[in-house]
mmCIF file of C-alpha atoms in Angstrom:
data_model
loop_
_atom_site.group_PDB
_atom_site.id
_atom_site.type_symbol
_atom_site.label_atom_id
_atom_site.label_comp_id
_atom_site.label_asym_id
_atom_site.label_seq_id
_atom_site.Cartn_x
_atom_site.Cartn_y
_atom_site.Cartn_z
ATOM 1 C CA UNK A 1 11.843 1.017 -43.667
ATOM 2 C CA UNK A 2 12.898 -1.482 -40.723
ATOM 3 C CA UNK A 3 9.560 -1.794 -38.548
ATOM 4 C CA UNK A 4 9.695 -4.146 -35.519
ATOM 5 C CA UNK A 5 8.451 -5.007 -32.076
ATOM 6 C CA UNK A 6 11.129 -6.779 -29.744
ATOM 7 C CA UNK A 7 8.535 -9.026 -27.541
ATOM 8 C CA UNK A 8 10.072 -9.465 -24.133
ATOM 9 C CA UNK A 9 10.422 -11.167 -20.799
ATOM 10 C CA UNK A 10 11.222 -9.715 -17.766
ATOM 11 C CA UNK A 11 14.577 -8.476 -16.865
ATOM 12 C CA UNK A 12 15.966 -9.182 -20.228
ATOM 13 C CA UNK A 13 17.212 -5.138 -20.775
ATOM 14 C CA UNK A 14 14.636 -3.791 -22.538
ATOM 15 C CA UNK A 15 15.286 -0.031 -21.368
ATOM 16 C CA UNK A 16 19.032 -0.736 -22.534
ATOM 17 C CA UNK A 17 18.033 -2.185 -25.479
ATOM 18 C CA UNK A 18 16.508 0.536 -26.893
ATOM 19 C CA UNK A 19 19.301 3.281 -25.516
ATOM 20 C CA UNK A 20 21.865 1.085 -27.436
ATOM 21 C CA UNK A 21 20.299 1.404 -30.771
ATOM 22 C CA UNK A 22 20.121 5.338 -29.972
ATOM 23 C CA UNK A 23 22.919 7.336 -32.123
ATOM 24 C CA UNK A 24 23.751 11.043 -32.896
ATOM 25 C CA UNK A 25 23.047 11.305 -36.063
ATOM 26 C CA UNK A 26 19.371 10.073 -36.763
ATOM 27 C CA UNK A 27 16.526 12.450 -34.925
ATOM 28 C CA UNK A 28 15.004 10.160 -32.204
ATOM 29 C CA UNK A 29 11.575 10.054 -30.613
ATOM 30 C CA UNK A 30 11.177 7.987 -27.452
ATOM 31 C CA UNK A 31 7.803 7.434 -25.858
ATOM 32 C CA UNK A 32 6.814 5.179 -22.993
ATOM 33 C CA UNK A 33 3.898 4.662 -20.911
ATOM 34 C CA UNK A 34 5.121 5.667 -17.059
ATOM 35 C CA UNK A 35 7.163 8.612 -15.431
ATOM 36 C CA UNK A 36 9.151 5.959 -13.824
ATOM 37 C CA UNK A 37 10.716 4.969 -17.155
ATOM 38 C CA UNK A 38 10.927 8.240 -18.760
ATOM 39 C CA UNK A 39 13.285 9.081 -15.830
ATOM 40 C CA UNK A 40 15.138 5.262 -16.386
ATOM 41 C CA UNK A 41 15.564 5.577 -20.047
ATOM 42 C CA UNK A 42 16.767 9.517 -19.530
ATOM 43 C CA UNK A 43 19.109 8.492 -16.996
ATOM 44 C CA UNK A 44 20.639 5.461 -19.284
ATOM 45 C CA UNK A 45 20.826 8.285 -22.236
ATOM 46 C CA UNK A 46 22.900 10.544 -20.475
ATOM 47 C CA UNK A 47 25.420 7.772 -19.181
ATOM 48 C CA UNK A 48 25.333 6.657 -22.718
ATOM 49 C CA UNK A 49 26.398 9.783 -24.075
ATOM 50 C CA UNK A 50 27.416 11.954 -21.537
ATOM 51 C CA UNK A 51 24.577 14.422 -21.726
ATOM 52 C CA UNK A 52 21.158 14.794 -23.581
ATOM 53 C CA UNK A 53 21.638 14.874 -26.907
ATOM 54 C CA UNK A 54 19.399 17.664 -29.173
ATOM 55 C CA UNK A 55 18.802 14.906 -31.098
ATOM 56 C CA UNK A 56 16.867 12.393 -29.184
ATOM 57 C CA UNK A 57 13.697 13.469 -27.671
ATOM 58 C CA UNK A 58 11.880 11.532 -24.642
ATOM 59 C CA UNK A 59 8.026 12.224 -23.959
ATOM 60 C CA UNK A 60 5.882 9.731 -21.817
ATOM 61 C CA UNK A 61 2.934 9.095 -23.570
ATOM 62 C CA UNK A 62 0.194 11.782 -22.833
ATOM 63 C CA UNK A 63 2.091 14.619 -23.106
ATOM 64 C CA UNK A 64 3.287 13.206 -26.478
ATOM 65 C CA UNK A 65 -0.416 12.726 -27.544
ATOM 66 C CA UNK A 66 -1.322 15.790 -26.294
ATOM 67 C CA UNK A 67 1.119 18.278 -27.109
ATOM 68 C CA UNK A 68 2.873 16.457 -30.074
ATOM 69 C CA UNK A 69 -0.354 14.645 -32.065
ATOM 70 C CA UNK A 70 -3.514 17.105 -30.645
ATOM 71 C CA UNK A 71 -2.306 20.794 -30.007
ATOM 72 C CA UNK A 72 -1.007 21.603 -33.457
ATOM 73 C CA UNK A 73 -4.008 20.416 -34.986
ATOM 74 C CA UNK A 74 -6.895 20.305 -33.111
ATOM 75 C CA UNK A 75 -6.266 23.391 -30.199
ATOM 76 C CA UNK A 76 -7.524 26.095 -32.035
ATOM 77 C CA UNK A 77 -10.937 24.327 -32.578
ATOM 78 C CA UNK A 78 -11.413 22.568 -29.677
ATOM 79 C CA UNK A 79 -9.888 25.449 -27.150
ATOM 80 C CA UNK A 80 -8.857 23.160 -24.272
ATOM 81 C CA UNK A 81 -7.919 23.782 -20.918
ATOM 82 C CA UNK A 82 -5.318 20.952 -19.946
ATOM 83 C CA UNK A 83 -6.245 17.143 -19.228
ATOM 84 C CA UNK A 84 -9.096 15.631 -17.001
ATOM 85 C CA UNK A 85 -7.748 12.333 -15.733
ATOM 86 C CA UNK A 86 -10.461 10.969 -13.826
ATOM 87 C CA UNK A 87 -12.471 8.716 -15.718
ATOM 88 C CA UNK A 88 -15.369 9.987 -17.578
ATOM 89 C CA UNK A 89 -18.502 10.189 -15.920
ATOM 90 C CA UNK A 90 -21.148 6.848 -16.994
ATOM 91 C CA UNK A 91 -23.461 9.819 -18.561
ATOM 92 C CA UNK A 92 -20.776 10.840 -21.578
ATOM 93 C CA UNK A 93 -21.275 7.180 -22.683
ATOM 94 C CA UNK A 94 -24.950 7.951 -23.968
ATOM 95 C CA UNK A 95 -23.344 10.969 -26.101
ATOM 96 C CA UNK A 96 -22.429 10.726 -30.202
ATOM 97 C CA UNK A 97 -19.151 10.444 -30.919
ATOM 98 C CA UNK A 98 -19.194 13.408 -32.851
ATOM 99 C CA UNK A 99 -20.029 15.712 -30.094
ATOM 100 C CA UNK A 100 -17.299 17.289 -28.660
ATOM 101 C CA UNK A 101 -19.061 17.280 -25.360
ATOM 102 C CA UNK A 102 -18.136 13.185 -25.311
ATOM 103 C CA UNK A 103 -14.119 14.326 -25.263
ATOM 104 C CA UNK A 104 -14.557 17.406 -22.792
ATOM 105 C CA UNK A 105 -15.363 18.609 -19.745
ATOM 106 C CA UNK A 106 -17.681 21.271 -19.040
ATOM 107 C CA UNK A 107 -14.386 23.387 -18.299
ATOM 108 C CA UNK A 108 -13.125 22.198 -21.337
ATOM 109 C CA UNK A 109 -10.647 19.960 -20.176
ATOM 110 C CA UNK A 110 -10.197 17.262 -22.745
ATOM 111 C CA UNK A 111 -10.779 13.527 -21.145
ATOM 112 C CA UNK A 112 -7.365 11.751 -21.326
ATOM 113 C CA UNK A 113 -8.536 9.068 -22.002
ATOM 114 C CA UNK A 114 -10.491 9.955 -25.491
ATOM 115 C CA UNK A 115 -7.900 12.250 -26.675
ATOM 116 C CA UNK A 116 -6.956 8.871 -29.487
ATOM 117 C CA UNK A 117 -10.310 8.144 -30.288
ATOM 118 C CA UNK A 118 -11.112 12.274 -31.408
ATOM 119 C CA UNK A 119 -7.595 12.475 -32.938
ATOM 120 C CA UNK A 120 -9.186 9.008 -35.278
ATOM 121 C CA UNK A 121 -12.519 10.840 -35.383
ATOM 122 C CA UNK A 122 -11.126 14.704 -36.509
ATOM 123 C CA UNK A 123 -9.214 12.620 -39.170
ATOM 124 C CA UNK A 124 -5.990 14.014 -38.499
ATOM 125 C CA UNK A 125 -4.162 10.570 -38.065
ATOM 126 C CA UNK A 126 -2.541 10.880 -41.792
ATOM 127 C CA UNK A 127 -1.435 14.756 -40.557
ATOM 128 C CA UNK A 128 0.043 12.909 -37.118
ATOM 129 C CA UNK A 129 2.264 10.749 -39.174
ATOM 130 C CA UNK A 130 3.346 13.282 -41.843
ATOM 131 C CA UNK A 131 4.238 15.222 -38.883
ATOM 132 C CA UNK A 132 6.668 12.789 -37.286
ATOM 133 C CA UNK A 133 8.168 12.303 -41.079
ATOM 134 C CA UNK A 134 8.843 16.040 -40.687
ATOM 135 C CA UNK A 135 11.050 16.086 -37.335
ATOM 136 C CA UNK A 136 12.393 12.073 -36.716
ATOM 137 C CA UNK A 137 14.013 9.547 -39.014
ATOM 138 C CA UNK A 138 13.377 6.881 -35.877
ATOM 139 C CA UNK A 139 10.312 6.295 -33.466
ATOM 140 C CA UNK A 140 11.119 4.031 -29.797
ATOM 141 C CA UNK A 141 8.120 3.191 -27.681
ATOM 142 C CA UNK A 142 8.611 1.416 -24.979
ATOM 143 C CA UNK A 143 5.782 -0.124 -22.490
ATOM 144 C CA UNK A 144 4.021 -0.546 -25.882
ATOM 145 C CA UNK A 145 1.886 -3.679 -24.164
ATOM 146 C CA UNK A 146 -0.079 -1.027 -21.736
ATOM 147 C CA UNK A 147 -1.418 0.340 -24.799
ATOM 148 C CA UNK A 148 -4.740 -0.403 -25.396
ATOM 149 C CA UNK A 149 -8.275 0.771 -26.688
ATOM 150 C CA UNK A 150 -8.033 3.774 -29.259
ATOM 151 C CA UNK A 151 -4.671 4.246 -27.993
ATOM 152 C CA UNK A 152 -3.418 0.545 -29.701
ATOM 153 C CA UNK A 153 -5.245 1.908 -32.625
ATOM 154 C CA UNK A 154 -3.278 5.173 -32.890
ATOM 155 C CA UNK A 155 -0.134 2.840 -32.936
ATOM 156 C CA UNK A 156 -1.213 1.176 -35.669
ATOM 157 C CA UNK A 157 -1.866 4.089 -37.565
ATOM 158 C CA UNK A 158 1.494 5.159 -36.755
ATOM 159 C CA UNK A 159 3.081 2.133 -37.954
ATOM 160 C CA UNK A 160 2.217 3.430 -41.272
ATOM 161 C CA UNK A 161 4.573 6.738 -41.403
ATOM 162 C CA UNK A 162 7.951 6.557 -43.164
ATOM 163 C CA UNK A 163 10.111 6.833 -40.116
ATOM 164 C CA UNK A 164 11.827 3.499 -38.387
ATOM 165 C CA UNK A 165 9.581 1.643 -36.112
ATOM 166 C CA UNK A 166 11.019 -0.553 -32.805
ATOM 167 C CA UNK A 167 8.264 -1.094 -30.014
ATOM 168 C CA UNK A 168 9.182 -2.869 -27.086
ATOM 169 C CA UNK A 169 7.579 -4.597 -24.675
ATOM 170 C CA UNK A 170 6.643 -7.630 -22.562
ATOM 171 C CA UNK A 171 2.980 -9.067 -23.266
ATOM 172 C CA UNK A 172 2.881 -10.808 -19.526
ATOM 173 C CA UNK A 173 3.631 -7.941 -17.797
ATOM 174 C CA UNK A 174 0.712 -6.003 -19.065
ATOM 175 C CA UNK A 175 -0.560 -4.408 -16.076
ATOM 176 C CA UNK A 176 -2.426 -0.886 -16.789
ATOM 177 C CA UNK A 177 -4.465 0.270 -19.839
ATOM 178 C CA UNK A 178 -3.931 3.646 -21.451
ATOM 179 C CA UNK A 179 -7.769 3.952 -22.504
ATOM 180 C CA UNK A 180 -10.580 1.934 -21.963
ATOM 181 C CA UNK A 181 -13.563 2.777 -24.632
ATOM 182 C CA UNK A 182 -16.254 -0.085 -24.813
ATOM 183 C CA UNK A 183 -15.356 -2.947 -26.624
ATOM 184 C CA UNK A 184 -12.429 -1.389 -28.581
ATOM 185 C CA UNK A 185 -9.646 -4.039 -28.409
ATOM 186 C CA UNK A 186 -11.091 -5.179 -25.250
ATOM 187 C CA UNK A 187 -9.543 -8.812 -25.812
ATOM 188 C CA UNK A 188 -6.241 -7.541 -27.189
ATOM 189 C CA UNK A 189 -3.868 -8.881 -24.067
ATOM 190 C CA UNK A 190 -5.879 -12.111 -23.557
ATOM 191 C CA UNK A 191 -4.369 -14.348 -26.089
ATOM 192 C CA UNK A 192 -0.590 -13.755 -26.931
ATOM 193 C CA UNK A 193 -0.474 -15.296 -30.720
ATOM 194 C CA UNK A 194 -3.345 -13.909 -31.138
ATOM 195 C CA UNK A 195 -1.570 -10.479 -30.409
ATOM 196 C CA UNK A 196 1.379 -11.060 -32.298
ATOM 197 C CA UNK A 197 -0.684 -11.647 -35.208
ATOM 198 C CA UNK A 198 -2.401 -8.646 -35.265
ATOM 199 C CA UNK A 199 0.799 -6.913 -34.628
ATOM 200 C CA UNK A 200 2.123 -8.468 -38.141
ATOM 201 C CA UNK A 201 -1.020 -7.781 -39.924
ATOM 202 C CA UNK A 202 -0.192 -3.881 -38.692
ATOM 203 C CA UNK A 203 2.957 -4.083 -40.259
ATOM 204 C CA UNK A 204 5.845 -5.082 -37.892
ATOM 205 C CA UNK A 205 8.106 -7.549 -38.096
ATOM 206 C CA UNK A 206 7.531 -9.493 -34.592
ATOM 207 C CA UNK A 207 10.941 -10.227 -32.655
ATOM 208 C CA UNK A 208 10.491 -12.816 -29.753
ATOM 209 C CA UNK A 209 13.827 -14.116 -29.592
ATOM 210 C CA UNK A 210 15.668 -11.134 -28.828
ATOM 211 C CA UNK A 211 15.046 -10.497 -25.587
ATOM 212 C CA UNK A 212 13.844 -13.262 -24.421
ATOM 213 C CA UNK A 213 16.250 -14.047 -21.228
ATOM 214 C CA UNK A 214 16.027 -12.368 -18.226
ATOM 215 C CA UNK A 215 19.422 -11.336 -16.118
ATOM 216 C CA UNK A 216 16.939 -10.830 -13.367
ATOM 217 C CA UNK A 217 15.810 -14.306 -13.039
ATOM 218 C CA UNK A 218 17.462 -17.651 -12.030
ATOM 219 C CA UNK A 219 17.718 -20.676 -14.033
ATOM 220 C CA UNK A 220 15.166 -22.011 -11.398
ATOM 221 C CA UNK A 221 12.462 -19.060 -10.825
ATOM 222 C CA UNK A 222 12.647 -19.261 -14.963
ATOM 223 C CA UNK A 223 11.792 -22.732 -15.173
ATOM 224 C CA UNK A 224 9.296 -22.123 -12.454
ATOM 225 C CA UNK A 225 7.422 -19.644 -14.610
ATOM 226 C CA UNK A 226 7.532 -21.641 -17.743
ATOM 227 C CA UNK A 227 6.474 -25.133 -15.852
ATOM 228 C CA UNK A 228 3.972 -23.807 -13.719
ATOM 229 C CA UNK A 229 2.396 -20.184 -15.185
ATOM 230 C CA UNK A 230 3.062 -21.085 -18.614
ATOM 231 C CA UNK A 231 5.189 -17.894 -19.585
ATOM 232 C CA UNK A 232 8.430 -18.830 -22.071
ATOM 233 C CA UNK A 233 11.379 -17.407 -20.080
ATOM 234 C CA UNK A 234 15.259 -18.211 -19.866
ATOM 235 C CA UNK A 235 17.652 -17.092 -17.910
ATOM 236 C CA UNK A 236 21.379 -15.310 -18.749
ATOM 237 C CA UNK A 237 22.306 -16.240 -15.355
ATOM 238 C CA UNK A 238 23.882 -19.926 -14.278
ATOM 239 C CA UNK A 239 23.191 -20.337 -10.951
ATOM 240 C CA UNK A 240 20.450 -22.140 -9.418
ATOM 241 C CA UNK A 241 18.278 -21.096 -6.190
ATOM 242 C CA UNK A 242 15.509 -22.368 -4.233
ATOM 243 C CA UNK A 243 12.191 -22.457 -4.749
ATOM 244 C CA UNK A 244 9.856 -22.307 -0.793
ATOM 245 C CA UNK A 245 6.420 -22.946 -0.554
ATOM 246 C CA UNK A 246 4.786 -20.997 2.255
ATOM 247 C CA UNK A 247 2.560 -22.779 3.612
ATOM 248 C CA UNK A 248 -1.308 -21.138 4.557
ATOM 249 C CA UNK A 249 -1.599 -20.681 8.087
ATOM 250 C CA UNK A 250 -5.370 -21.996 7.486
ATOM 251 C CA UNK A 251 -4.090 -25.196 6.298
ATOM 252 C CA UNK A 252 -1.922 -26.045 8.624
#
């Protein structure tokens, strides 16, 4: 079964990258991090095809965890009342991780933010992917380098179903966190082998050649980034533009 993540840079078409592989025939799931590119990658689908297809489903990622991977399995125990996205207060942090006070309000709204962590700790991971066997052939995610804490984890579990795999997603622009949970995978964006290696060991093939010009980005601002940040990058375009240094008003 073809399992891969396409690491790339910016403006190199990622969104259109994935719509392109998308085809009538094979039961699609999409998930990505932000609104924003739910509604990018739902407009692209329907100029693709002309409408939405019954086919290809598109969730951003916590209503995918929650009504996709918790409801069917977990609802009826846990009773829950909808999410609570505020972080959890400093006092949970004392509680076992068992306790099902540690994933829930008082209210009984379930902590956002945990949701991965008592999906890993309910075992029901193995049920999660035998469930997406069930109802795709393909899985998309997009964003996939905001993922992070028990989140990354459920993505590595996920690897492991018997549906096609393609992440996507550019390392350097890694910008928010799904979950934050103590020390789980707290160094996971701050060295990029390092990341592709555990990606590998999770059972992806690692693309980085793909996508990795940008039609967004000169020749110059590319070779800017490279030179000076460090960041591979290359450019589709040809023409070159100018780099100005501002100067500080406090230096002057």
């Amino acid at each position: 079964m073809d399992k891969t993540i396409t690491l790339a840079v910016a403006g190199s078409g990622k969104t259109s990258f994935i719509i392109n592989d998308l085809t009538l025939d094979k039961r699609c799931l999409i998930i990505t991090y932000t609104i924003n590119n739910t509604r990018n990658l739902k407009e692209g689908i329907i100029k693709k095809f002309g409408f939405m297809p019954e086919n290809i489903n598109l969730y951003s990622y916590y209503p995918f965890l929650y009504t996709f991977c918790f409801r069917p399995f977990l609802a009826y125990k846990a009773r829950p009342r909808g999410l609570y996205w505020d972080i959890p207060p400093q006092w949970t942090n004392r509680m076992k991780r068992d306790d099902i006070k540690y994933y829930m309000t008082a209210g009984r709204k379930l902590y956002h933010n945990r949701i991965a962590r008592l999906l890993q700790e309910c075992n029901v991971l193995e049920e999660i992917n035998q469930r997406l066997e069930k109802y795709y052939d393909c899985l998309y995610v997009d964003e996939v380098q905001d993922f992070a804490g028990h989140d990354f984890n459920l993505l590595k579990s996920i690897i492991k179903s018997n549906v096609k795999i393609c992440f996507v997603g550019d390392f350097f622009q890694h910008t928010f966190d799904t979950s934050r949970d103590g020390n789980t995978n707290a160094n996971l964006h701050k060295d990029y082998p390092k990341y592709q290696e555990i990606l590998k060991k999770s059972g992806l093939q690692v693309d980085s050649e793909h996508l990795n010009k940008s039609y967004r980005c000169s020749p110059t601002t590319c070779n800017f980034i490279t030179d000076k940040i460090g960041i591979p990058i290359e450019s589709h375009r040809l023409e070159e533009t100018t780099i100005k240094f501002i100067e500080d008003e406090k230096e002057r």
